[in-house]
PDB file of C-alpha atoms in Angstrom:
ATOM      1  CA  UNK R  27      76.767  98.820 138.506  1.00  0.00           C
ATOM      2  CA  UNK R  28      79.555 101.265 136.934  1.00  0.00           C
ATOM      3  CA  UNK R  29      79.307 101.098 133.600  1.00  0.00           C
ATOM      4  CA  UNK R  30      82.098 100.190 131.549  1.00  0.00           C
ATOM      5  CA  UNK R  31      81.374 101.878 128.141  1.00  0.00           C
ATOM      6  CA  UNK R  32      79.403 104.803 126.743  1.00  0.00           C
ATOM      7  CA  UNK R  33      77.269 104.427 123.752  1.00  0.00           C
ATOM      8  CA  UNK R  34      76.393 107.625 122.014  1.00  0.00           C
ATOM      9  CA  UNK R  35      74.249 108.851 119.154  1.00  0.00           C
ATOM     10  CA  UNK R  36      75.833 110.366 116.446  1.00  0.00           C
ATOM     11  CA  UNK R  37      73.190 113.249 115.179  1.00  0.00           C
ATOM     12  CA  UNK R  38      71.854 115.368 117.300  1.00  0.00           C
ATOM     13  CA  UNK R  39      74.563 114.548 120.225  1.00  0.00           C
ATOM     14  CA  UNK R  40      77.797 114.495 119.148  1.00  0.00           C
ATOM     15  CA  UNK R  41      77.276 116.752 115.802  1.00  0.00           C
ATOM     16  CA  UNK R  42      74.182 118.562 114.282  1.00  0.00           C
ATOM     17  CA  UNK R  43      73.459 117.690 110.504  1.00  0.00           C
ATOM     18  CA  UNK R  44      70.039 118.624 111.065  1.00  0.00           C
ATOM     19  CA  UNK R  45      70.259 121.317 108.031  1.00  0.00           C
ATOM     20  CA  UNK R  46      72.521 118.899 105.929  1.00  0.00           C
ATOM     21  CA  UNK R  47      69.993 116.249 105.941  1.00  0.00           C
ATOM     22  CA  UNK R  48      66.969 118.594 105.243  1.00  0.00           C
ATOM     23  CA  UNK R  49      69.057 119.501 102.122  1.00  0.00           C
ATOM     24  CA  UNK R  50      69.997 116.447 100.912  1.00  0.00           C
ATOM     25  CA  UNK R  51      65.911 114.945 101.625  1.00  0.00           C
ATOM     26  CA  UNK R  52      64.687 118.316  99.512  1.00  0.00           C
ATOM     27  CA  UNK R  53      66.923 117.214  96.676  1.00  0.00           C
ATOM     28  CA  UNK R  54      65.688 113.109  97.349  1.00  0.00           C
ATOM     29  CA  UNK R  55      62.023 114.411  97.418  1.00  0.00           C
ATOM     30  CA  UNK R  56      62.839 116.213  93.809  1.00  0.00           C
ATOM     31  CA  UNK R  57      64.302 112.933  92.979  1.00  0.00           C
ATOM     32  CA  UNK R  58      62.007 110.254  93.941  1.00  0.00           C
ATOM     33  CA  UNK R  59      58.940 111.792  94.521  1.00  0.00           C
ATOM     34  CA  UNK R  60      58.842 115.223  92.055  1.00  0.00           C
ATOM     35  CA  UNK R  61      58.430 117.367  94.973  1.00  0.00           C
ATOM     36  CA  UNK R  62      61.588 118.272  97.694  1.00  0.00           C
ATOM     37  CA  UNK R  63      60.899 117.154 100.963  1.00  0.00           C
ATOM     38  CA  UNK R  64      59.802 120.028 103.337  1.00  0.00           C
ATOM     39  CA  UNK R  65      61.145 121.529 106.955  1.00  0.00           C
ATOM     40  CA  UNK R  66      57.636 120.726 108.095  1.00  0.00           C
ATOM     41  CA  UNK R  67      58.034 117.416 106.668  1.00  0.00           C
ATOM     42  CA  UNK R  68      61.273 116.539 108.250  1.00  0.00           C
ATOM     43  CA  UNK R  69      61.385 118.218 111.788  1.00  0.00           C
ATOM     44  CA  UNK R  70      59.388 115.166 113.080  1.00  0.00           C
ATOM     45  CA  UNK R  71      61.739 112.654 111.332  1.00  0.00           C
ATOM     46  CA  UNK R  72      64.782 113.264 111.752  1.00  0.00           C
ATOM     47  CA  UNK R  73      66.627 110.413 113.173  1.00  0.00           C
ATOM     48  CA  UNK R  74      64.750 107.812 111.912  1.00  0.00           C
ATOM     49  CA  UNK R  75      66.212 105.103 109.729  1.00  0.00           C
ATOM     50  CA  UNK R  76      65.964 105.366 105.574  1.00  0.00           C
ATOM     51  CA  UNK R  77      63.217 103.009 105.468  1.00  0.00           C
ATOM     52  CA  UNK R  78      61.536 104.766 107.534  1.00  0.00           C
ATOM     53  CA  UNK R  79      62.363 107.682 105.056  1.00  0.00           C
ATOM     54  CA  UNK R  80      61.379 106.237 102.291  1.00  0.00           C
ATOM     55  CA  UNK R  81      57.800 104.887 103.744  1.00  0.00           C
ATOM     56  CA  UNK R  82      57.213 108.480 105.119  1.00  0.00           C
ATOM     57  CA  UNK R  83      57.946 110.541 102.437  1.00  0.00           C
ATOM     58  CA  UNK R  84      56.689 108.668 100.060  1.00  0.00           C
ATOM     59  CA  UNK R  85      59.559 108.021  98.115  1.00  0.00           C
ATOM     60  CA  UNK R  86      59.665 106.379  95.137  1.00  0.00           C
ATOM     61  CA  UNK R  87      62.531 104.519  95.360  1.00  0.00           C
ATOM     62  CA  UNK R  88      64.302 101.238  97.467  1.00  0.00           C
ATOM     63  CA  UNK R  89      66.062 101.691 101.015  1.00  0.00           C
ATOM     64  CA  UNK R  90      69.014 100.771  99.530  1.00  0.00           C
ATOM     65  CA  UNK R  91      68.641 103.463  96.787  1.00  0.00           C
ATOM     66  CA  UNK R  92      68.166 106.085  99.005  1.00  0.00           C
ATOM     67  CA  UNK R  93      71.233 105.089 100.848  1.00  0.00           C
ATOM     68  CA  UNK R  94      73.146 105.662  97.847  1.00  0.00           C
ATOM     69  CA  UNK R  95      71.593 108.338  96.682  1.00  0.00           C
ATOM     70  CA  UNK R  96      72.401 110.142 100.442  1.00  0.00           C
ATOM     71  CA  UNK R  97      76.182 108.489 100.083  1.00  0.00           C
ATOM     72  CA  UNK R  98      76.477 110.397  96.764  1.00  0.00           C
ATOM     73  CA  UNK R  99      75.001 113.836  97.551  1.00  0.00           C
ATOM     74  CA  UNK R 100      75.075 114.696 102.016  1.00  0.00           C
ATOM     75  CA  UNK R 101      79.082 115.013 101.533  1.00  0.00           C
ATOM     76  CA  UNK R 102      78.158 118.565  99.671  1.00  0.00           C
ATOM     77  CA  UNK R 103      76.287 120.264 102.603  1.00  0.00           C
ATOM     78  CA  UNK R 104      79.029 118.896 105.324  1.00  0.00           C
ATOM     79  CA  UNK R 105      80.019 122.588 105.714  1.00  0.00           C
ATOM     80  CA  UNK R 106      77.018 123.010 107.448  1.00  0.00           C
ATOM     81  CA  UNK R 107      77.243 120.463 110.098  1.00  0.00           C
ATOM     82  CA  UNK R 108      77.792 121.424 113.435  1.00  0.00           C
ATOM     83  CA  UNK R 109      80.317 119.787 115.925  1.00  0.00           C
ATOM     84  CA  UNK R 110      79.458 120.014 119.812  1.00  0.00           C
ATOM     85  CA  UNK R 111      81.959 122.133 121.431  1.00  0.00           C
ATOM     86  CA  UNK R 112      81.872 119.613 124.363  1.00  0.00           C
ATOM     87  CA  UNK R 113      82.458 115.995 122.524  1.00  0.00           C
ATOM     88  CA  UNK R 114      85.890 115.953 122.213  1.00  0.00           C
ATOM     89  CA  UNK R 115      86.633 116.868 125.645  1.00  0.00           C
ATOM     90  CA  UNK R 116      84.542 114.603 126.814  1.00  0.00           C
ATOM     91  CA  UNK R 117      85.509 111.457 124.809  1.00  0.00           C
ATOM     92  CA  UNK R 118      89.157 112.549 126.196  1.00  0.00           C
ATOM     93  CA  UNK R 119      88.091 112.112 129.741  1.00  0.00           C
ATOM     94  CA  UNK R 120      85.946 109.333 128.939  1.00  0.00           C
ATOM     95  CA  UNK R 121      89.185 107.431 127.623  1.00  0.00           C
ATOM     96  CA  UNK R 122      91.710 108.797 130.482  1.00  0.00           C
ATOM     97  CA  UNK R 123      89.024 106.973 132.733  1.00  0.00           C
ATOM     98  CA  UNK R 124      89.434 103.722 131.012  1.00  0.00           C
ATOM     99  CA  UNK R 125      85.744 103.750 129.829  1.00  0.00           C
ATOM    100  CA  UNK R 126      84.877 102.203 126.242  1.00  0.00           C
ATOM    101  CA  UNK R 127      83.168 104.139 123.414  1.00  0.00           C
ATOM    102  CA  UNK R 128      80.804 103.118 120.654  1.00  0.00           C
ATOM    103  CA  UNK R 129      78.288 105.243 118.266  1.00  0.00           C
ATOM    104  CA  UNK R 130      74.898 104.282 117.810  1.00  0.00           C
ATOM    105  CA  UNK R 131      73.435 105.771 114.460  1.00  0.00           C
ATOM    106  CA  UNK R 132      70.751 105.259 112.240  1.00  0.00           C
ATOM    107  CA  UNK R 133      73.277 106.817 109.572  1.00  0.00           C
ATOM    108  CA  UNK R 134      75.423 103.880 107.372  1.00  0.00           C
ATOM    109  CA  UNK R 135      78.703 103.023 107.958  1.00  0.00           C
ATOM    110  CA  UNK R 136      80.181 104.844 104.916  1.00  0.00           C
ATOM    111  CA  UNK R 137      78.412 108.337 106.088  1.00  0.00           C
ATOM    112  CA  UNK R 138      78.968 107.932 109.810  1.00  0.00           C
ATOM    113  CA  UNK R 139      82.752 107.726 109.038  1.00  0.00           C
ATOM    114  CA  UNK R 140      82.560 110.268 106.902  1.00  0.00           C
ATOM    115  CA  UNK R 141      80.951 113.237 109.085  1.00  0.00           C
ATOM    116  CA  UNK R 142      82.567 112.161 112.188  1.00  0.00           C
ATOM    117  CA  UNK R 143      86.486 112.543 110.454  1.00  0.00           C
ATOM    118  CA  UNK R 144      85.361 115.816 109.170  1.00  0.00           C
ATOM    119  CA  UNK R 145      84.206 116.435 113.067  1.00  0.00           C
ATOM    120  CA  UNK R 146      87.780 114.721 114.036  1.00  0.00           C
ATOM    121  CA  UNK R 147      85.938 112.419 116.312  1.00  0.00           C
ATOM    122  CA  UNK R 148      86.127 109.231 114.563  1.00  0.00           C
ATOM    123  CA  UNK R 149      89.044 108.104 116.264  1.00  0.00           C
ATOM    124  CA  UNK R 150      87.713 108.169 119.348  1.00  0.00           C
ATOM    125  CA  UNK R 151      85.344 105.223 119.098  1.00  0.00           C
ATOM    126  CA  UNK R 152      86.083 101.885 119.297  1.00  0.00           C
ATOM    127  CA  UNK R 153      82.968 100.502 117.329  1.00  0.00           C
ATOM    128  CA  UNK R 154      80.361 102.467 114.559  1.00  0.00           C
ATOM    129  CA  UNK R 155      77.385 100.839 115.436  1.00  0.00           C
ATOM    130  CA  UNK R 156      75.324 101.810 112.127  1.00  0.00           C
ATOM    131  CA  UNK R 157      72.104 101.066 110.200  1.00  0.00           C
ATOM    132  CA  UNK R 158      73.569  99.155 107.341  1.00  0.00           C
ATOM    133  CA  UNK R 159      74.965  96.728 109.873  1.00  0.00           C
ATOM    134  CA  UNK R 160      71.700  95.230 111.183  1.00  0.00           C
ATOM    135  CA  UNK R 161      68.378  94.081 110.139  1.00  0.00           C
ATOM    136  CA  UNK R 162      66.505  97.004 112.441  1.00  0.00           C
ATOM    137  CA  UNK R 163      67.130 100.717 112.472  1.00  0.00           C
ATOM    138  CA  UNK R 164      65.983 102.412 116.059  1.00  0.00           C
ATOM    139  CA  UNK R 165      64.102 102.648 117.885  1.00  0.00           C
ATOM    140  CA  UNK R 166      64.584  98.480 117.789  1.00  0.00           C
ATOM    141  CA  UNK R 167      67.306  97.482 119.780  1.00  0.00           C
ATOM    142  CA  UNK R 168      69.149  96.125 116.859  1.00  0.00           C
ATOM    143  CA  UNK R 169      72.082  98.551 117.105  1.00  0.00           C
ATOM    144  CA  UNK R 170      72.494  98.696 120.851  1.00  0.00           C
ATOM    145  CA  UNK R 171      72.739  95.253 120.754  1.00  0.00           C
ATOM    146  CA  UNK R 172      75.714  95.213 117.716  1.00  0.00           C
ATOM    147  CA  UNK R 173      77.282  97.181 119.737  1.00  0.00           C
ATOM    148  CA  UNK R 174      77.272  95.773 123.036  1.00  0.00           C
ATOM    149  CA  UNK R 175      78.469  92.533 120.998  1.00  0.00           C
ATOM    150  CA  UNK R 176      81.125  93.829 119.565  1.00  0.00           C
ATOM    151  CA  UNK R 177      82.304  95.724 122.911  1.00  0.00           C
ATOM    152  CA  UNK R 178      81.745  92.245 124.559  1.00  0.00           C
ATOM    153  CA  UNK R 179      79.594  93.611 127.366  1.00  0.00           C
ATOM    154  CA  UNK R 180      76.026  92.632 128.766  1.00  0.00           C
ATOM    155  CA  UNK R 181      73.738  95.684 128.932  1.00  0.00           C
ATOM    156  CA  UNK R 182      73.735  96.156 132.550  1.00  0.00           C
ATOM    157  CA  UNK R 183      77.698  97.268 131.733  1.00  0.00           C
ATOM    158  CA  UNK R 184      76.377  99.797 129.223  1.00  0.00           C
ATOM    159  CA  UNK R 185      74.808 103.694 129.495  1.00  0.00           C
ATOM    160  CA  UNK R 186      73.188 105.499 126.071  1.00  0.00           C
ATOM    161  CA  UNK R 187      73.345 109.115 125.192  1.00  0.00           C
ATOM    162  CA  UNK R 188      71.079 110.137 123.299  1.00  0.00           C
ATOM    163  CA  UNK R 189      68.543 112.648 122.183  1.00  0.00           C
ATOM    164  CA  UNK R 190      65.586 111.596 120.034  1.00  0.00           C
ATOM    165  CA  UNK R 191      62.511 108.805 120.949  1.00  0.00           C
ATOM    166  CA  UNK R 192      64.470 106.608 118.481  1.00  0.00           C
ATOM    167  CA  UNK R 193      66.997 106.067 120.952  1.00  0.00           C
ATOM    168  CA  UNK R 194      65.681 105.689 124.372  1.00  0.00           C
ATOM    169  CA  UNK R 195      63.085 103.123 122.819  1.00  0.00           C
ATOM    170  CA  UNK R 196      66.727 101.090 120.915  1.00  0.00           C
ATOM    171  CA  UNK R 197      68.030 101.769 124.906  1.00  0.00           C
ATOM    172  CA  UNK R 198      65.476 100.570 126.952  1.00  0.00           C
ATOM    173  CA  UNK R 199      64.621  97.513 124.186  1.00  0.00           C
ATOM    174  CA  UNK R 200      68.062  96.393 124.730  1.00  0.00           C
ATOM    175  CA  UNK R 201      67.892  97.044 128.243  1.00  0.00           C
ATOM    176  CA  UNK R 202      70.626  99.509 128.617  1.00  0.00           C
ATOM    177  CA  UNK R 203      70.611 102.662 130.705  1.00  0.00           C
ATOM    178  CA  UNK R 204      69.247 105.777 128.882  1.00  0.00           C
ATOM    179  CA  UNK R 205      70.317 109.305 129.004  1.00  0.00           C
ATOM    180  CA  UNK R 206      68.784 111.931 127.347  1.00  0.00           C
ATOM    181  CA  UNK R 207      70.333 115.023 126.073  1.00  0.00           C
ATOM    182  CA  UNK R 208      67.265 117.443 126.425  1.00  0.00           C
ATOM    183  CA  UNK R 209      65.211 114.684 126.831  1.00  0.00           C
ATOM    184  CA  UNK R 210      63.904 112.263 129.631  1.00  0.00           C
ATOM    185  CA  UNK R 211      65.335 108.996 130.362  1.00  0.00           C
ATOM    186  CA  UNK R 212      67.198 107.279 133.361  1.00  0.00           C
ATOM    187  CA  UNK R 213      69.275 110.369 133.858  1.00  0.00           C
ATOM    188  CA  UNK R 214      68.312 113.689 131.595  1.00  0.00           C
ATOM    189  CA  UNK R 215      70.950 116.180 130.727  1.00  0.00           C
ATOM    190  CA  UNK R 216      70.780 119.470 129.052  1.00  0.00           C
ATOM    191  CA  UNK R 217      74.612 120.043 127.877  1.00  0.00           C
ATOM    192  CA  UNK R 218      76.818 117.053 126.658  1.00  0.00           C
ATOM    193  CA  UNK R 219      79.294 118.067 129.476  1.00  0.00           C
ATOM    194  CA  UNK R 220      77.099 116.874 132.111  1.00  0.00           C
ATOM    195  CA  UNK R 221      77.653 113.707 131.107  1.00  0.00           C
ATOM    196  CA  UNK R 222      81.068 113.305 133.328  1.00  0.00           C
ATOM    197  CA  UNK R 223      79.464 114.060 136.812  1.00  0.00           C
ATOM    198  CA  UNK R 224      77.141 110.939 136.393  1.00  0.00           C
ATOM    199  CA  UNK R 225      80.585 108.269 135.499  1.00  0.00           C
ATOM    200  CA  UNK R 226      82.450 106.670 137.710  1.00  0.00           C
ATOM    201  CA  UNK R 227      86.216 108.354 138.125  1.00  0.00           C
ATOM    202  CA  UNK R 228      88.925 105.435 137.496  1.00  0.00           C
ATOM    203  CA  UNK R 229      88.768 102.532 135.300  1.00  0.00           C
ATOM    204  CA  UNK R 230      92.413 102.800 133.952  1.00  0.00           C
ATOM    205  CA  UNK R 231      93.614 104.634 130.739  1.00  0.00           C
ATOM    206  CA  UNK R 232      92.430 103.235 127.494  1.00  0.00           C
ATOM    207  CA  UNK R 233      93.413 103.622 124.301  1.00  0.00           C
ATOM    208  CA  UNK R 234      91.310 106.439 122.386  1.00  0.00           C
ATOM    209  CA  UNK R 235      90.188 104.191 119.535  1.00  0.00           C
ATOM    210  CA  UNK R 236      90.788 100.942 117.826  1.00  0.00           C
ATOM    211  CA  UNK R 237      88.320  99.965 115.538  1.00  0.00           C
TER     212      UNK R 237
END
């Protein structure tokens, strides 16, 4: 089946805050644990949910601490997140061809806005999909499954972009068709523009975002 929407991940697919984070974790390690977190640390990581942060890293501190703590300080190191050249084209076509767009992000709500205005993508999407929203970060199928709710489609109507373990195991726990960017899934692709070739070409115009 065609599917009707597209559900991406934010980090890592659409932008690349891989720096940002590390900063903002070095300054959370100082915090919480009296030592900054480390690149060898965080390579692994990144992309998992702040639990899983917390646990990990051996934080000493609540989830929901940590998530405030990341809401006060990431905005500071947004000049170095990087925007993929290819998104906004691609969300363009992807709403000229009528198909529906959602994020998928282990990031919160408040964040997720907030680096995807700066990337001028936010109003593209028709639903944020994000961590403070459900019980389950990825890899459960938590999110997908928001999402696909508040779209109103079954998962056989869906396809997921994304680039880490976290989301092809959210993907294929939900039951909706993977495809990695760099990475294996359903369909593997190595640029974000590759993306097109595998859609269908006509669903009717839709509106680029209403959230």
């Amino acid at each position: 089946m065609a599917p009707s929407a597209v559900l991406f991940d934010m980090d890592g697919v659409l932008i690349r805050s891989e720096e940002a984070w590390l900063r903002v974790l070095e300054d959370a390690g100082r915090r919480f644990r009296g030592s900054p977190v480390t690149r060898e640390e965080f390579a692994p990581t990144f992309g998992q949910g702040t639990a899983e942060d917390v646990r990990v890293f051996g934080l000493r501190c609540t989830p929901a601490e940590l998530d405030a703590f990341y809401l006060e300080h990431l905005p500071a190191y947004a000049g170095e997140v990087w925007i993929n050249p290819d998104a906004r084209v691609l969300l363009e076509a992807l709403a000229a061809r009528g198909l529906r767009r959602a994020v998928v992000t282990n990031t919160v709500s408040a964040l997720a806005r907030t680096l995807l205005g700066a990337a001028q993508l936010l109003d593209f999407f028709e639903v944020l999909a994000c961590a403070d929203l459900v019980a389950h970060a990825k890899p459960a199928p938590d999110l997908v499954l928001y999402a696909l709710g508040r779209l109103g489609l079954p998962a056989g109507e869906a396809l997921m972009v994304g680039d880490s373990r976290f989301d092809r195991g959210a993907a294929q726990a939900a039951g909706v068709r993977f495809v990695g960017l760099g990475l294996e899934g359903d369909a593997r692709i190595e640029r974000l523009g590759e993306l097109l070739p595998l859609l269908p070409l006509t669903r009717g115009p839709a509106s680029p975002g209403a959230r």
